[in-house]
Structures are given as C-alpha cells and as structure tokens.
Amino acid sequence: MNKLNILFLERGQLWSHGLPDGLRDLGHKVRMSGPVSSSSLSNLLPSFKPDLLINVGWGPDQTEQNQKRMRAFATKYKIPLIYWSTEDPNFTKTFTLPLLKRMKPDFTFTISAKTAVKFRKQGFPAAYLDFAYHPNIHKRIPPDLKYTADIAVVANAYPDVLRKYPKLYRRKSIDILIRPLLQSGKKIDFYGKNWSRMRPFIGQNIPKKHIKGPIPYKHANKVYSSAKIILGLQNYTDMVTQRTYEVVGSGGFLLTCNTPATRRLLKAGRDAAISSSPKETLKLVRYYLENDFEREKVRFAGQKNIRKHHYTNRARSMLSTLRKQGII
C-alpha cells in the first residue's frame, strides 16, 4: 500500500486524535492544518504536498467562506477533498447539506447509515463511517482521587438543542438515566458545559458542587477510570455516541439506554449495563454499586470486546472505500 500524506483541515483538539491516529497506525503521514485561511493553505499545500485533504464535523473553521475556500484549494492543487459528517441526521438539513453544496467534497462519509443513502440519492458520493475510539487517548489508567465518584456523566448538556428538538432521543435518555437517580438522592458528578441550565429537563437543580464544568478531551479517561459508573446518554435509537466507544474503550463501566444500536454494539450484563426505564436504572445502579466484582467483570469484558471498533480499523475502511471509488 502506498503511504499517503494526509492533511486534516482542522484546528481543534477533538479531531486531531482518533481517526488521524488510526491513519498514522497504518503508516501514513498525517498533519493538522491549524486555522484554515488562504495564507495557511498557500503555505501548507506546496510544502507538505498532501495526497488527501480531510475535513470533519462542525468546528470553528466551518464558515461559508472557508467551505468554499477548501474546495478552491483542493481544485487548484488537484487533491481529493473528503468530508466526514458527524452531525447527522439531526442537523443534515440545516448544516450538512448546505455544506456539501458549497464544499463539493469528492466523497463524504457520515456516521448515519440512513443519511449516507439520502446523500447518494441526491448525487453526493457517500458511505457510512461510524465513530470509534483510539487507545492513544482512551485507555485505562490508575484511578485519580480528584475524579473518584460513584456515578459520573461526561457530556455537554445542550439545553438549547433539547428545547429546539423535543423529539430528539437524548431527552428520553436523560429521563431514563439521570432524572431517576437525582430524584432518589444519588450524587452524580457532571463534566461538560451548561449542566446548570438543565432544571427544565431534569426537574431540579443539580447541586453546584457536583457541576464540575468542561474537562479537556484528553483527560476524560481520568473520569472513566476513576468513577464507578459512567452514565452514557444516547442521541438516537439507531446510532451510538462517540463517548459510548470511548468510555468502554477506556475500561470504564458504562450504564446506557436500551436501544437497537446499543444492543448491536454491547451485550447487556456482559459489556455494559443497559437500562430500559427509570426503575431499571435505579435497580442496576444499586446492584453494581454493591457488587464490585460484577462491576469489574463487566467493564473488563466491555473493554476487551470493543477492541474491533478501533480507529485503525475505521481508517482502513475509509481508505479502502476511497480506493474502490478511484479517488486515491
């Protein structure tokens, strides 16, 4: 296999790991562009000589001007431009489709299999590529006293999204996992943005001492390795969140919702605890907090069984698809 120079048009912390690490594992040379601008691309493209340009998600560089700029530079230097869409299907109409029309990527990957079909019907070459995890970042480490807790959540709260999209499954996920535990008096540590604004969705204020605020992406595994139970919210019934892979890949004990997608990925009671109702959540939390051996057995098995969902395999799948399409 020819080794490629791959440039991610990306400045953030989140997408500088994961898929780029998987591509590096396969022997390719990968760089991040930093902030996207005409001057930065004019310097980077002739010096690094990328064989492939990849843009991901919805970051600070996703302005209309930059989307057109990426297309213009890709065309000028005759480099395939790939987009990995991570906001489908909820934001497909308002964000992804306008982006595709402006950026005109040579190929699009999306975390939603159903959306990939819709893209192809609309004339955009596309395929399904799900999230995963990479052990460079998400690995088991010794527990840290600072992050020790019975129960923790690592997620942004998204109150504005929940208000705007009341049918989004995340609202039901909160009702199943978080609301009953708080109502029963259980203490939960919350890492992420805007949890102080969640009274309308959980029925009460979260005690200030349990609102820990955002945690750097690279440090999230400190929580996964230190808290006894990690609550894993889900956004959809037919897809799992990236954190689902990351918690289990880090050897954390995950309690999440019973959906078709979680059942495909994880076996209840073997790889994770899976709840269908508020009552079952309370029962599972009580059981696993009282049974350390069972909790350890589940988290160990989960980490072992999630290994095939490694970003190296996702990177291999992505490149294989692009070769079959004649793009690289």
mmCIF file of C-alpha atoms in Angstrom, residues 90-294:
data_model
loop_
_atom_site.group_PDB
_atom_site.id
_atom_site.type_symbol
_atom_site.label_atom_id
_atom_site.label_comp_id
_atom_site.label_asym_id
_atom_site.label_seq_id
_atom_site.Cartn_x
_atom_site.Cartn_y
_atom_site.Cartn_z
ATOM 1 C CA ASN A 90 -30.376 15.835 13.280
ATOM 2 C CA PHE A 91 -28.501 18.632 11.505
ATOM 3 C CA THR A 92 -28.411 17.165 7.983
ATOM 4 C CA LYS A 93 -30.918 19.637 6.535
ATOM 5 C CA THR A 94 -29.711 22.768 8.330
ATOM 6 C CA PHE A 95 -25.944 22.160 8.286
ATOM 7 C CA THR A 96 -24.612 19.202 6.314
ATOM 8 C CA LEU A 97 -26.464 19.585 3.011
ATOM 9 C CA PRO A 98 -25.656 23.316 2.681
ATOM 10 C CA LEU A 99 -22.012 22.444 3.443
ATOM 11 C CA LEU A 100 -21.922 19.726 0.767
ATOM 12 C CA LYS A 101 -23.342 22.122 -1.803
ATOM 13 C CA ARG A 102 -20.664 24.711 -1.015
ATOM 14 C CA MET A 103 -17.663 22.468 -0.349
ATOM 15 C CA LYS A 104 -18.442 19.866 -3.034
ATOM 16 C CA PRO A 105 -16.277 17.155 -1.425
ATOM 17 C CA ASP A 106 -15.061 14.374 -3.692
ATOM 18 C CA PHE A 107 -16.511 11.911 -1.184
ATOM 19 C CA THR A 108 -18.494 12.142 2.040
ATOM 20 C CA PHE A 109 -18.566 9.771 4.983
ATOM 21 C CA THR A 110 -21.314 10.054 7.589
ATOM 22 C CA ILE A 111 -21.963 8.469 10.976
ATOM 23 C CA SER A 112 -25.572 7.818 9.886
ATOM 24 C CA ALA A 113 -26.089 4.870 7.524
ATOM 25 C CA LYS A 114 -29.560 6.142 6.559
ATOM 26 C CA THR A 115 -28.173 9.577 5.751
ATOM 27 C CA ALA A 116 -25.475 8.059 3.518
ATOM 28 C CA VAL A 117 -28.291 6.596 1.391
ATOM 29 C CA LYS A 118 -30.010 10.015 1.213
ATOM 30 C CA PHE A 119 -26.765 11.700 0.157
ATOM 31 C CA ARG A 120 -26.250 9.223 -2.668
ATOM 32 C CA LYS A 121 -29.838 9.764 -3.883
ATOM 33 C CA GLN A 122 -29.111 13.490 -4.021
ATOM 34 C CA GLY A 123 -25.965 12.970 -6.081
ATOM 35 C CA PHE A 124 -23.331 13.188 -3.358
ATOM 36 C CA PRO A 125 -20.984 10.149 -3.325
ATOM 37 C CA ALA A 126 -21.189 8.897 0.259
ATOM 38 C CA ALA A 127 -20.695 5.959 2.616
ATOM 39 C CA TYR A 128 -21.253 5.106 6.264
ATOM 40 C CA LEU A 129 -18.345 5.512 8.699
ATOM 41 C CA ASP A 130 -19.135 5.299 12.395
ATOM 42 C CA PHE A 131 -17.294 6.682 15.400
ATOM 43 C CA ALA A 132 -14.773 4.510 17.251
ATOM 44 C CA TYR A 133 -12.068 5.023 19.883
ATOM 45 C CA HIS A 134 -8.271 5.033 19.943
ATOM 46 C CA PRO A 135 -6.212 3.795 22.923
ATOM 47 C CA ASN A 136 -3.676 6.604 22.490
ATOM 48 C CA ILE A 137 -6.262 8.726 24.309
ATOM 49 C CA HIS A 138 -8.918 6.348 25.605
ATOM 50 C CA LYS A 139 -7.183 3.766 27.751
ATOM 51 C CA ARG A 140 -7.449 2.534 31.307
ATOM 52 C CA ILE A 141 -5.263 4.393 33.801
ATOM 53 C CA PRO A 142 -4.978 4.168 37.605
ATOM 54 C CA PRO A 143 -7.915 5.862 39.389
ATOM 55 C CA ASP A 144 -7.355 9.528 40.267
ATOM 56 C CA LEU A 145 -8.744 10.712 43.621
ATOM 57 C CA LYS A 146 -9.784 14.008 42.035
ATOM 58 C CA TYR A 147 -12.242 12.169 39.771
ATOM 59 C CA THR A 148 -13.413 9.431 42.125
ATOM 60 C CA ALA A 149 -17.213 9.160 42.324
ATOM 61 C CA ASP A 150 -19.946 6.552 42.437
ATOM 62 C CA ILE A 151 -21.605 7.985 39.310
ATOM 63 C CA ALA A 152 -20.407 10.469 36.700
ATOM 64 C CA VAL A 153 -21.524 11.954 33.387
ATOM 65 C CA VAL A 154 -19.095 13.286 30.778
ATOM 66 C CA ALA A 155 -21.167 15.160 28.190
ATOM 67 C CA ASN A 156 -22.293 18.636 27.281
ATOM 68 C CA ALA A 157 -25.869 19.307 28.371
ATOM 69 C CA TYR A 158 -27.137 21.018 25.171
ATOM 70 C CA PRO A 159 -30.238 22.651 26.724
ATOM 71 C CA ASP A 160 -30.803 24.794 23.611
ATOM 72 C CA VAL A 161 -30.712 21.755 21.325
ATOM 73 C CA LEU A 162 -33.088 19.855 23.626
ATOM 74 C CA ARG A 163 -35.504 22.783 23.606
ATOM 75 C CA LYS A 164 -35.370 23.162 19.818
ATOM 76 C CA TYR A 165 -35.638 19.418 19.074
ATOM 77 C CA PRO A 166 -38.034 17.969 21.681
ATOM 78 C CA LYS A 167 -38.296 14.647 19.813
ATOM 79 C CA LEU A 168 -34.540 14.020 19.942
ATOM 80 C CA TYR A 169 -33.965 10.723 21.794
ATOM 81 C CA ARG A 170 -31.462 12.429 24.108
ATOM 82 C CA ARG A 171 -34.389 13.850 26.113
ATOM 83 C CA LYS A 172 -35.717 10.343 26.772
ATOM 84 C CA SER A 173 -32.181 9.179 27.552
ATOM 85 C CA ILE A 174 -31.938 11.846 30.252
ATOM 86 C CA ASP A 175 -35.316 10.744 31.642
ATOM 87 C CA ILE A 176 -34.142 7.121 31.812
ATOM 88 C CA LEU A 177 -30.647 7.638 33.192
ATOM 89 C CA ILE A 178 -30.262 10.943 35.029
ATOM 90 C CA ARG A 179 -33.653 12.081 36.324
ATOM 91 C CA PRO A 180 -34.463 8.989 38.460
ATOM 92 C CA LEU A 181 -31.028 8.952 40.091
ATOM 93 C CA LEU A 182 -31.183 12.625 41.058
ATOM 94 C CA GLN A 183 -34.756 12.223 42.317
ATOM 95 C CA SER A 184 -33.658 9.318 44.502
ATOM 96 C CA GLY A 185 -30.900 11.429 46.041
ATOM 97 C CA LYS A 186 -27.951 9.797 44.265
ATOM 98 C CA LYS A 187 -24.908 12.009 43.819
ATOM 99 C CA ILE A 188 -23.717 12.409 40.222
ATOM 100 C CA ASP A 189 -20.671 14.379 39.088
ATOM 101 C CA PHE A 190 -21.305 16.241 35.822
ATOM 102 C CA TYR A 191 -18.441 17.109 33.452
ATOM 103 C CA GLY A 192 -19.306 19.294 30.470
ATOM 104 C CA LYS A 193 -20.982 22.563 29.560
ATOM 105 C CA ASN A 194 -24.329 24.025 30.678
ATOM 106 C CA TRP A 195 -25.477 21.479 33.280
ATOM 107 C CA SER A 196 -26.540 24.404 35.496
ATOM 108 C CA ARG A 197 -29.250 25.178 32.883
ATOM 109 C CA MET A 198 -30.883 21.744 32.900
ATOM 110 C CA ARG A 199 -33.635 22.158 35.505
ATOM 111 C CA PRO A 200 -36.392 22.220 32.798
ATOM 112 C CA PHE A 201 -35.230 18.801 31.561
ATOM 113 C CA ILE A 202 -34.361 17.006 34.805
ATOM 114 C CA GLY A 203 -36.929 18.574 37.132
ATOM 115 C CA GLN A 204 -34.476 20.008 39.672
ATOM 116 C CA ASN A 205 -31.260 21.919 40.052
ATOM 117 C CA ILE A 206 -28.022 19.972 40.175
ATOM 118 C CA PRO A 207 -26.042 20.803 43.364
ATOM 119 C CA LYS A 208 -23.266 23.226 42.413
ATOM 120 C CA LYS A 209 -20.555 21.092 43.979
ATOM 121 C CA HIS A 210 -21.387 18.298 41.529
ATOM 122 C CA ILE A 211 -21.161 20.507 38.434
ATOM 123 C CA LYS A 212 -17.513 20.087 37.524
ATOM 124 C CA GLY A 213 -17.518 22.007 34.243
ATOM 125 C CA PRO A 214 -15.805 21.068 30.968
ATOM 126 C CA ILE A 215 -12.923 18.608 31.007
ATOM 127 C CA PRO A 216 -10.232 18.517 28.300
ATOM 128 C CA TYR A 217 -10.904 15.758 25.769
ATOM 129 C CA LYS A 218 -7.552 14.113 26.514
ATOM 130 C CA HIS A 219 -8.362 13.933 30.238
ATOM 131 C CA ALA A 220 -11.835 12.373 30.024
ATOM 132 C CA ASN A 221 -10.396 8.896 30.559
ATOM 133 C CA LYS A 222 -9.385 10.025 34.074
ATOM 134 C CA VAL A 223 -13.108 10.142 34.878
ATOM 135 C CA TYR A 224 -13.833 6.892 33.022
ATOM 136 C CA SER A 225 -11.069 5.173 35.025
ATOM 137 C CA SER A 226 -11.996 6.682 38.406
ATOM 138 C CA ALA A 227 -15.803 6.794 38.688
ATOM 139 C CA LYS A 228 -17.544 3.500 39.452
ATOM 140 C CA ILE A 229 -20.383 4.068 36.950
ATOM 141 C CA ILE A 230 -20.419 6.298 33.857
ATOM 142 C CA LEU A 231 -23.840 7.271 32.524
ATOM 143 C CA GLY A 232 -23.841 7.226 28.724
ATOM 144 C CA LEU A 233 -26.530 9.386 27.134
ATOM 145 C CA GLN A 234 -27.679 8.479 23.625
ATOM 146 C CA ASN A 235 -28.941 10.848 20.930
ATOM 147 C CA TYR A 236 -30.640 8.318 18.630
ATOM 148 C CA THR A 237 -32.021 4.804 18.835
ATOM 149 C CA ASP A 238 -30.214 3.547 15.708
ATOM 150 C CA MET A 239 -26.780 5.075 16.436
ATOM 151 C CA VAL A 240 -24.463 5.331 19.438
ATOM 152 C CA THR A 241 -22.467 8.360 20.537
ATOM 153 C CA GLN A 242 -18.718 8.550 20.200
ATOM 154 C CA ARG A 243 -18.434 8.561 24.009
ATOM 155 C CA THR A 244 -20.043 5.114 24.088
ATOM 156 C CA TYR A 245 -16.947 3.725 22.370
ATOM 157 C CA GLU A 246 -14.599 5.912 24.392
ATOM 158 C CA VAL A 247 -15.965 5.023 27.834
ATOM 159 C CA VAL A 248 -15.899 1.275 27.177
ATOM 160 C CA GLY A 249 -12.560 1.519 25.337
ATOM 161 C CA SER A 250 -11.105 3.256 28.400
ATOM 162 C CA GLY A 251 -12.199 0.359 30.597
ATOM 163 C CA GLY A 252 -14.961 2.378 32.213
ATOM 164 C CA PHE A 253 -18.172 0.809 33.481
ATOM 165 C CA LEU A 254 -20.942 2.128 31.236
ATOM 166 C CA LEU A 255 -24.634 2.378 32.066
ATOM 167 C CA THR A 256 -26.572 3.398 28.974
ATOM 168 C CA CYS A 257 -30.010 3.117 27.354
ATOM 169 C CA ASN A 258 -31.541 0.044 25.765
ATOM 170 C CA THR A 259 -31.729 0.890 22.055
ATOM 171 C CA PRO A 260 -31.247 -1.209 18.900
ATOM 172 C CA ALA A 261 -27.861 0.463 18.398
ATOM 173 C CA THR A 262 -26.543 -0.197 21.911
ATOM 174 C CA ARG A 263 -27.739 -3.815 21.712
ATOM 175 C CA ARG A 264 -25.833 -4.279 18.423
ATOM 176 C CA LEU A 265 -22.642 -2.946 19.974
ATOM 177 C CA LEU A 266 -22.814 -4.156 23.573
ATOM 178 C CA LYS A 267 -24.217 -7.212 25.282
ATOM 179 C CA ALA A 268 -26.222 -6.241 28.373
ATOM 180 C CA GLY A 269 -24.667 -7.553 31.570
ATOM 181 C CA ARG A 270 -21.507 -8.638 29.753
ATOM 182 C CA ASP A 271 -20.050 -5.445 28.233
ATOM 183 C CA ALA A 272 -22.152 -2.755 29.929
ATOM 184 C CA ALA A 273 -25.283 -2.184 31.962
ATOM 185 C CA ILE A 274 -28.247 -1.338 29.747
ATOM 186 C CA SER A 275 -31.462 0.202 31.058
ATOM 187 C CA SER A 276 -34.945 0.424 29.516
ATOM 188 C CA SER A 277 -36.629 2.522 32.214
ATOM 189 C CA PRO A 278 -36.044 4.824 35.203
ATOM 190 C CA LYS A 279 -36.952 1.931 37.521
ATOM 191 C CA GLU A 280 -34.383 -0.349 35.874
ATOM 192 C CA THR A 281 -31.726 2.372 36.129
ATOM 193 C CA LEU A 282 -32.203 2.559 39.900
ATOM 194 C CA LYS A 283 -32.061 -1.229 40.157
ATOM 195 C CA LEU A 284 -28.885 -1.511 38.062
ATOM 196 C CA VAL A 285 -27.086 1.273 39.924
ATOM 197 C CA ARG A 286 -27.951 -0.257 43.278
ATOM 198 C CA TYR A 287 -26.760 -3.702 42.169
ATOM 199 C CA TYR A 288 -23.474 -2.635 40.583
ATOM 200 C CA LEU A 289 -22.503 -0.252 43.383
ATOM 201 C CA GLU A 290 -22.990 -3.095 45.857
ATOM 202 C CA ASN A 291 -21.182 -5.715 43.739
ATOM 203 C CA ASP A 292 -17.650 -4.605 42.947
ATOM 204 C CA PHE A 293 -16.621 -7.950 41.464
ATOM 205 C CA GLU A 294 -19.516 -7.993 38.967
#
